[in-house]
Coordinates of N, CA and C in Angstrom, one line a residue:
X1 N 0.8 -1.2 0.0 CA 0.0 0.0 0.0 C 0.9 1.2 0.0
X2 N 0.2 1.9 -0.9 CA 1.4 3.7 -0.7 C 0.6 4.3 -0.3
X3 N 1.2 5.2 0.1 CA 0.7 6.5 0.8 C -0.5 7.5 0.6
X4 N -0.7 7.2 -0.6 CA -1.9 8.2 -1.4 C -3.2 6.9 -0.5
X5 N -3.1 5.6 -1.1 CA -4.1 4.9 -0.3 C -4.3 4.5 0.9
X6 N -3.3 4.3 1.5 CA -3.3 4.5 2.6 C -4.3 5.7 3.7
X7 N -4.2 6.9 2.9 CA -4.2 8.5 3.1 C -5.9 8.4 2.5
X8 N -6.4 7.7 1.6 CA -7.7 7.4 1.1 C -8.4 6.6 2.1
X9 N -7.6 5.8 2.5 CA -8.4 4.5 3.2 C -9.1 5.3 4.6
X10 N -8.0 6.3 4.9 CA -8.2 7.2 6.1 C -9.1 8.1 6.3
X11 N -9.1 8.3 5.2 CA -10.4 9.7 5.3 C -11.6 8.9 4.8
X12 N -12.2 7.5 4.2 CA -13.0 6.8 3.7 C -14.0 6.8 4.6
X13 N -15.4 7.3 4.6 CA -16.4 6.6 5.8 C -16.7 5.4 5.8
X14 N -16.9 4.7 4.7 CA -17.1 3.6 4.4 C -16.3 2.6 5.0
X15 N -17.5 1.4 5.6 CA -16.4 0.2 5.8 C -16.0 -1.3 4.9
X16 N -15.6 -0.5 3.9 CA -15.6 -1.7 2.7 C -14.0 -2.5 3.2
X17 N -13.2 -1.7 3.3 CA -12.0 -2.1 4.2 C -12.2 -3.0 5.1
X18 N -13.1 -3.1 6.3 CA -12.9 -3.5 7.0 C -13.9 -5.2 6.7
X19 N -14.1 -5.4 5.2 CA -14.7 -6.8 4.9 C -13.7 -7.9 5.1
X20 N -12.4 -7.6 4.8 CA -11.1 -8.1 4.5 C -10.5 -8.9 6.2
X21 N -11.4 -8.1 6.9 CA -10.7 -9.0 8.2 C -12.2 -9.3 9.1
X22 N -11.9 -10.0 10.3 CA -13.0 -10.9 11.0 C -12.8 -10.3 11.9
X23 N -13.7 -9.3 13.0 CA -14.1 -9.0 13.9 C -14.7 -9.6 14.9
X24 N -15.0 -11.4 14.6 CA -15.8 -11.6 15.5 C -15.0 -12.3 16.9
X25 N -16.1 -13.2 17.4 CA -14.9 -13.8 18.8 C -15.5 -15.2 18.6
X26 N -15.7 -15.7 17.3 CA -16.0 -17.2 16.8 C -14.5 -17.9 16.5
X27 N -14.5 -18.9 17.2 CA -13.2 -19.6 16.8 C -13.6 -20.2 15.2
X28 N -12.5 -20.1 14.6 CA -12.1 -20.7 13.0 C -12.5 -22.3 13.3
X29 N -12.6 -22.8 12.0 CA -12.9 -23.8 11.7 C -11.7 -24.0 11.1
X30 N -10.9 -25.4 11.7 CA -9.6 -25.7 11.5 C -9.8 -27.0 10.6
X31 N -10.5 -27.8 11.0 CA -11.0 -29.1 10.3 C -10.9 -29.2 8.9
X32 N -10.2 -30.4 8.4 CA -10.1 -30.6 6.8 C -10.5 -31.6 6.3
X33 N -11.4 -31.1 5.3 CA -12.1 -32.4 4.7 C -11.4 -33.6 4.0
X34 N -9.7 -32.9 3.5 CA -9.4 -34.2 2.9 C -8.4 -34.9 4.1
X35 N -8.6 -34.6 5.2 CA -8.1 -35.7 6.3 C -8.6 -36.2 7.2
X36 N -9.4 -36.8 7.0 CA -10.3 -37.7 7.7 C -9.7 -38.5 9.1
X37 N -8.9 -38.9 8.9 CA -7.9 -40.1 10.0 C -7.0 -38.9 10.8
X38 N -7.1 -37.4 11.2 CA -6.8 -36.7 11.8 C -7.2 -37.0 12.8
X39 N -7.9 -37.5 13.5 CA -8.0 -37.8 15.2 C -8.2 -39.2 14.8
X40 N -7.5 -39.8 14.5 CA -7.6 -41.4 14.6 C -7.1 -41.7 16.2
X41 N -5.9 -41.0 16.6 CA -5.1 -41.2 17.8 C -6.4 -41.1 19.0
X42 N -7.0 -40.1 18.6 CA -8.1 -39.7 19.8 C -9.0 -41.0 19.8
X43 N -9.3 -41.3 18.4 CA -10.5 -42.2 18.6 C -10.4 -43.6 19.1
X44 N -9.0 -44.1 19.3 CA -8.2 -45.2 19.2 C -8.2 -45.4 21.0
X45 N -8.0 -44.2 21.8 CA -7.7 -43.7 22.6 C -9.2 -43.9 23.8
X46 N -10.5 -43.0 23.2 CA -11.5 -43.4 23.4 C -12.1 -44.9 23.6
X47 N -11.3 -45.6 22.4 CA -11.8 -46.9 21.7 C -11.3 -48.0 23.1
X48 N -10.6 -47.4 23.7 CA -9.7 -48.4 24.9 C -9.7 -48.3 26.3
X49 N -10.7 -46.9 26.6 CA -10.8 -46.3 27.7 C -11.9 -47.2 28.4
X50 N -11.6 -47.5 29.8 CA -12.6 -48.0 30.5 C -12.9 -46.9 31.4
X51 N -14.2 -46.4 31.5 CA -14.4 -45.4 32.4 C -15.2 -46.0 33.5
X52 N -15.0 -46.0 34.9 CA -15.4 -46.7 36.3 C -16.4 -45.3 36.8
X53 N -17.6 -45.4 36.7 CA -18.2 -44.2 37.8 C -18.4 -44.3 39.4
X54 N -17.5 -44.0 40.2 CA -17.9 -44.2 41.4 C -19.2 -43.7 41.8
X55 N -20.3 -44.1 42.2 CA -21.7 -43.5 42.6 C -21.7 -43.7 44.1
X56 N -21.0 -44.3 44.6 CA -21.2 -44.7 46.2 C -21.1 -42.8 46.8
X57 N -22.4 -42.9 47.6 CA -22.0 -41.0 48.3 C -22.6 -40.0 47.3
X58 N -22.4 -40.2 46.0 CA -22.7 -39.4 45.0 C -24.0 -39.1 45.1
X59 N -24.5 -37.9 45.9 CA -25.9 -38.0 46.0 C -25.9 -36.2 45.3
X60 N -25.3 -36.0 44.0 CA -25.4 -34.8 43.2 C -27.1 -34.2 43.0
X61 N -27.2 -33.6 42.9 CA -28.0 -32.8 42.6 C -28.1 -31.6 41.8
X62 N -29.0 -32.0 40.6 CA -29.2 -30.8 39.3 C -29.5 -29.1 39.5
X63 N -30.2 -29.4 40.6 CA -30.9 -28.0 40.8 C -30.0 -26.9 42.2
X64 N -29.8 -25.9 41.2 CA -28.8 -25.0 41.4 C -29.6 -23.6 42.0
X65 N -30.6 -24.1 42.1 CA -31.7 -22.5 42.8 C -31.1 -22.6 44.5
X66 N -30.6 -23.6 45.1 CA -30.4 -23.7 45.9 C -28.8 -23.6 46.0
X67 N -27.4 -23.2 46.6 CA -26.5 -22.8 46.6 C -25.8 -24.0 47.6
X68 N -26.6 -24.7 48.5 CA -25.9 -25.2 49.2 C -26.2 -26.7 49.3
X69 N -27.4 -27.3 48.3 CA -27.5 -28.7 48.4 C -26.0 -29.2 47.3
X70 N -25.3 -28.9 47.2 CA -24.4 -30.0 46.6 C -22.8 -29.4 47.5
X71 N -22.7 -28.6 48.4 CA -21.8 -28.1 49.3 C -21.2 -29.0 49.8
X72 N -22.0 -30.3 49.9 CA -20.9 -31.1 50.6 C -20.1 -32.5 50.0
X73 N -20.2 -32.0 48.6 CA -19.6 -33.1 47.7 C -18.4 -32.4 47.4
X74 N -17.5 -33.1 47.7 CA -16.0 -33.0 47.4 C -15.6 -33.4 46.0
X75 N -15.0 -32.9 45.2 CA -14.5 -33.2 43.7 C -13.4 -33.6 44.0
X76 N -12.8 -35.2 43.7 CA -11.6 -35.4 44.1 C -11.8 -36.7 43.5
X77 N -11.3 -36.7 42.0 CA -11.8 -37.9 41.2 C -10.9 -38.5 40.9
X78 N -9.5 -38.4 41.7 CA -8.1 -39.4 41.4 C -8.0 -40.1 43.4
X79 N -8.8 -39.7 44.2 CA -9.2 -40.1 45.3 C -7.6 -39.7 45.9
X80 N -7.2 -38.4 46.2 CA -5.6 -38.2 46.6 C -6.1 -37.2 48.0
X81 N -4.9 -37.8 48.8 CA -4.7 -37.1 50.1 C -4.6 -35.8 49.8
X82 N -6.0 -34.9 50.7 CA -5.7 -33.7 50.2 C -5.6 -33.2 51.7
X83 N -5.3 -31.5 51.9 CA -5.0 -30.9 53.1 C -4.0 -30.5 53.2
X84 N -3.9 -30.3 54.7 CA -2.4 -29.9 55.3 C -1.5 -31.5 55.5
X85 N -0.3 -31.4 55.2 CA 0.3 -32.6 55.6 C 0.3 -32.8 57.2
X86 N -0.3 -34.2 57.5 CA -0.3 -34.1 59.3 C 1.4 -33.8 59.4
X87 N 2.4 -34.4 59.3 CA 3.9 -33.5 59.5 C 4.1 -32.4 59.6
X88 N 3.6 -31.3 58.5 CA 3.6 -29.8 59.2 C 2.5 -29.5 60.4
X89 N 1.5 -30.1 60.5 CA 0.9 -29.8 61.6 C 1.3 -30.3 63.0
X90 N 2.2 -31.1 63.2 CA 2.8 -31.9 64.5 C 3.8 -31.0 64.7
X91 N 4.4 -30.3 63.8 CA 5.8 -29.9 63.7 C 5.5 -28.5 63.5
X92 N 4.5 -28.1 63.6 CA 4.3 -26.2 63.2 C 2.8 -26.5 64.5
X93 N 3.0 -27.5 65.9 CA 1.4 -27.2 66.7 C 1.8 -26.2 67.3
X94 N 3.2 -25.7 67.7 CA 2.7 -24.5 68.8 C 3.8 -23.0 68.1
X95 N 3.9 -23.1 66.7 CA 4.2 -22.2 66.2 C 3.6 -21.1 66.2
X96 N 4.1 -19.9 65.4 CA 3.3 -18.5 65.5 C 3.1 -18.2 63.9
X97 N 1.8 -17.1 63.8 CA 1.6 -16.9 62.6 C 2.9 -16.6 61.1
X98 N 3.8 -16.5 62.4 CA 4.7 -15.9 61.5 C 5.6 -17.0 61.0
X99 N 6.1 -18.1 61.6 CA 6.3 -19.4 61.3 C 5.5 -19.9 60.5
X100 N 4.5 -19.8 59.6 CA 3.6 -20.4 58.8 C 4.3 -19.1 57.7
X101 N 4.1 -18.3 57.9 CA 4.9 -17.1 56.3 C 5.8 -17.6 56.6
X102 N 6.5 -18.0 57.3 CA 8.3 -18.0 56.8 C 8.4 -19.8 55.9
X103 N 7.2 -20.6 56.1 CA 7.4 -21.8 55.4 C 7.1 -21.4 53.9
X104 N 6.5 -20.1 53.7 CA 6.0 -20.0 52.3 C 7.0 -19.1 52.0
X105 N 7.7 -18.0 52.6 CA 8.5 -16.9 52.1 C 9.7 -17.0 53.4
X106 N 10.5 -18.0 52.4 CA 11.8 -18.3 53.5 C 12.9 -17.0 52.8
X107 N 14.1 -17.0 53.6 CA 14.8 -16.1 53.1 C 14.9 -16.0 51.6
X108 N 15.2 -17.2 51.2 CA 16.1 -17.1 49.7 C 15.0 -16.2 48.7
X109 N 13.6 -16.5 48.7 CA 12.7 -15.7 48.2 C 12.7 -14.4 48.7
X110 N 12.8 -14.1 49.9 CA 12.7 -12.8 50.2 C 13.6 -11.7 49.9
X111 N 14.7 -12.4 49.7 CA 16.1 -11.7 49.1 C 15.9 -12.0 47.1
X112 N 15.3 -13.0 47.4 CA 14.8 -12.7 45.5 C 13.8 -11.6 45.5
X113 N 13.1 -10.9 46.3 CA 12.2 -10.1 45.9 C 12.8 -8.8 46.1
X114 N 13.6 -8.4 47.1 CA 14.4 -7.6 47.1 C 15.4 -7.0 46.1
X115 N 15.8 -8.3 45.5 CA 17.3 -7.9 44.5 C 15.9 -7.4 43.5
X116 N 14.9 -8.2 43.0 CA 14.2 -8.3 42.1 C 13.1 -6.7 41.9
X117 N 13.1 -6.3 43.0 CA 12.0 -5.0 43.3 C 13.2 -3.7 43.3
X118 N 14.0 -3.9 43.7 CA 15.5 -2.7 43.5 C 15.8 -2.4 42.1
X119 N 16.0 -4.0 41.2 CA 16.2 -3.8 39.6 C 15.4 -3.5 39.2
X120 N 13.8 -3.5 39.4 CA 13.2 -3.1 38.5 C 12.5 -1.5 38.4
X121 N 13.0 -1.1 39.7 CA 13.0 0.4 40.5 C 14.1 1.1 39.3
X122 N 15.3 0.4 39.5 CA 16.3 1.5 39.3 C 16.3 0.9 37.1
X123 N 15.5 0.2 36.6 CA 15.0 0.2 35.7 C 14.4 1.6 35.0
X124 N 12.9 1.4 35.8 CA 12.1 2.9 35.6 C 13.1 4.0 35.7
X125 N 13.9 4.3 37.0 CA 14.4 5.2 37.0 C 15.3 6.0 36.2
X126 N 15.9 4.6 35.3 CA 16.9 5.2 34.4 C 16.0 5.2 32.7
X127 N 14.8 5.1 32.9 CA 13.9 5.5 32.0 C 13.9 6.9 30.8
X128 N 14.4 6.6 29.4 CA 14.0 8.4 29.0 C 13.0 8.9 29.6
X129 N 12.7 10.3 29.8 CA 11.0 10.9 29.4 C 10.9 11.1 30.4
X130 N 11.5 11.0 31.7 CA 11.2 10.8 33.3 C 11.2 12.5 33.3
X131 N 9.8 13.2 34.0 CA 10.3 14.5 34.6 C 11.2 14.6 35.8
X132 N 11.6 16.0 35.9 CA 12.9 16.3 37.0 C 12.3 15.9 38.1
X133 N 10.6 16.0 38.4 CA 10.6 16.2 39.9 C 9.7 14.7 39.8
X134 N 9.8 13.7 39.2 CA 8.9 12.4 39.4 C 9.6 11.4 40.5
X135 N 8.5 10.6 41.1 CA 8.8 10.5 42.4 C 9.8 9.3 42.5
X136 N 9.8 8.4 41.1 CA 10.7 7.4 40.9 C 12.5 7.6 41.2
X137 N 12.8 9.3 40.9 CA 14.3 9.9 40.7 C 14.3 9.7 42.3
X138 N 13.4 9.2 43.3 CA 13.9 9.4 44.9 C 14.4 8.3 45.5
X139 N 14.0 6.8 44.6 CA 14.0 5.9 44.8 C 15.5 5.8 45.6
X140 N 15.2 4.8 46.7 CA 16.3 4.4 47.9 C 16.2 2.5 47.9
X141 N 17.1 1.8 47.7 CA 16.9 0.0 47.6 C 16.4 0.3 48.4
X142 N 15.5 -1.0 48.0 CA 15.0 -1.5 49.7 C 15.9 -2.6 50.2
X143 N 15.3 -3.0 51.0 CA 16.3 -4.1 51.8 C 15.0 -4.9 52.1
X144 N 15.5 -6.4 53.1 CA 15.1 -7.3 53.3 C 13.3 -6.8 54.7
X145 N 14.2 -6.1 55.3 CA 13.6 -5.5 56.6 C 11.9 -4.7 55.8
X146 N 12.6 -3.8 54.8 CA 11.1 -3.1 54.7 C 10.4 -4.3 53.5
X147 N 10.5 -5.3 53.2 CA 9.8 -6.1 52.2 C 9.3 -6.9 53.2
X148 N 9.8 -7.1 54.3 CA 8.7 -8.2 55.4 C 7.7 -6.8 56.4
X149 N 8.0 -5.5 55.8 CA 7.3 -5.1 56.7 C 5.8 -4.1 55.5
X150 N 6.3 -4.4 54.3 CA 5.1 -4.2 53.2 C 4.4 -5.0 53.3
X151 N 4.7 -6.8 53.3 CA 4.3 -7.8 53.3 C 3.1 -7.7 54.8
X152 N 3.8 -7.4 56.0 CA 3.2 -7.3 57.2 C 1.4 -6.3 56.7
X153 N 1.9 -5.0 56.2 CA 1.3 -4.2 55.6 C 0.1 -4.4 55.3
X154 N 0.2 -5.3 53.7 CA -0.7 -6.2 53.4 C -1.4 -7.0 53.4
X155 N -0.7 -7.5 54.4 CA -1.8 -8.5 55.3 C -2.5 -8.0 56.2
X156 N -2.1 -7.2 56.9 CA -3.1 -6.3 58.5 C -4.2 -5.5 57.3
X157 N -3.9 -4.7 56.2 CA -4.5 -4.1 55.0 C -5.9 -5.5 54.8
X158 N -5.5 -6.5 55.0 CA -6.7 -7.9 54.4 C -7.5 -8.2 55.6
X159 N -7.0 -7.8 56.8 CA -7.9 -8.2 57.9 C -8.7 -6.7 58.3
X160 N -8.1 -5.8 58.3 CA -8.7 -4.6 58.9 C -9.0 -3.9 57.9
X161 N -10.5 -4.4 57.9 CA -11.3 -3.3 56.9 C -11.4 -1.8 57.1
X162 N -11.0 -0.7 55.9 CA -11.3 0.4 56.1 C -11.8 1.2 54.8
X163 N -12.2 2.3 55.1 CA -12.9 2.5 53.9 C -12.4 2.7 52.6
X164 N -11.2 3.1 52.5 CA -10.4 3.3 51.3 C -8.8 3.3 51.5
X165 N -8.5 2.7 50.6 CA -6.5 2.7 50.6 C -6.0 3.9 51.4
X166 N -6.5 5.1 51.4 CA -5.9 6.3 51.4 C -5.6 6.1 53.2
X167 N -7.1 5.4 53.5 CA -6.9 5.8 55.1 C -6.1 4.6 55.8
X168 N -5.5 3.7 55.1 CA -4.2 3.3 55.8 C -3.0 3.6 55.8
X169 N -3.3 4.6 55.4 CA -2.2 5.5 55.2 C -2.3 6.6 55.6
X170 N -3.2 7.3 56.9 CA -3.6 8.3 57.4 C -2.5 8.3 58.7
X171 N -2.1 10.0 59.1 CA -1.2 10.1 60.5 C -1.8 10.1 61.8
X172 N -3.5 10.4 61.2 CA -4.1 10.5 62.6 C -4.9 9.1 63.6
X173 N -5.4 8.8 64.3 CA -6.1 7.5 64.4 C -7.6 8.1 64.1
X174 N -8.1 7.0 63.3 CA -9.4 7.1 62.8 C -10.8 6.9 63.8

């Protein structure tokens, strides 16, 4: 396309242009007629499958007007130990809340989020386009200390409802 059409297509009200491409949100039809034996694997596959329905307990129910008749059917169709491992719970019984975050965010992650949140700070900051006074040019690393104490943050932020972001971050008591 040159420039003149290009420059035509632009100022056109008409959408004759836009016949050329598919707007919709229909998946394509991939399927070909001259290959018939394209899911042969599938069907072979099908063709060998024993399917076992467990019904014992299975007392499902269709009707969904109600929210809580099927609440107490567990989906768990490879029948596998689910939960807390009894091990961590013998071994974390008289632990503190904070002993359960440090099983999920042990050091080596916490120093990965550190190195990881400094690079991507001093990224932005060495950004073209940046004005003189944006608040990125103030940036100071963080360290280990203030990333368990954001973390802290966010979590007291999940239990103590307030009315908007702003006011956890107020000087005065509310």
């Amino acid at each position: 396309m040159n420039r003149q059409e290009i420059e035509a297509m632009l100022e056109s009200n008409s959408d004759s242009y836009s016949e050329d491409y598919d707007d919709t949100d229909a998946d394509p039809n991939w399927s070909s007629e001259s290959e018939p034996d394209e899911n042969i694997y599938e069907r072979e596959l099908l063709d060998n499958c024993n399917v076992t329905i467990n019904t014992i307990g299975n007392n499902w129910n269709n009707d969904f007007s109600n929210g809580q008749l099927n609440s107490h059917i567990i989906f768990n169709p490879d029948v596998n130990t689910i939960g807390i491992n009894p091990d961590i719970i013998e071994t974390m019984s008289d632990a503190s809340p904070i002993d359960f975050f440090y099983l999920f965010f042990d050091k080596e992650i916490i120093d990965m989020l550190v190195v990881e949140t400094n690079r991507y700070a001093n990224a932005k900051k060495n950004t073209a386009g940046l004005s003189r006074h944006a608040r990125i040019r103030k940036w100071v690393d963080t360290n280990e200390q203030e990333i368990k104490l954001f973390f802290g943050i966010a979590m007291w932020m999940g239990m103590m409802k307030l009315p908007s972001i702003a006011h956890y971050w107020k000087n005065y008591i509310l």
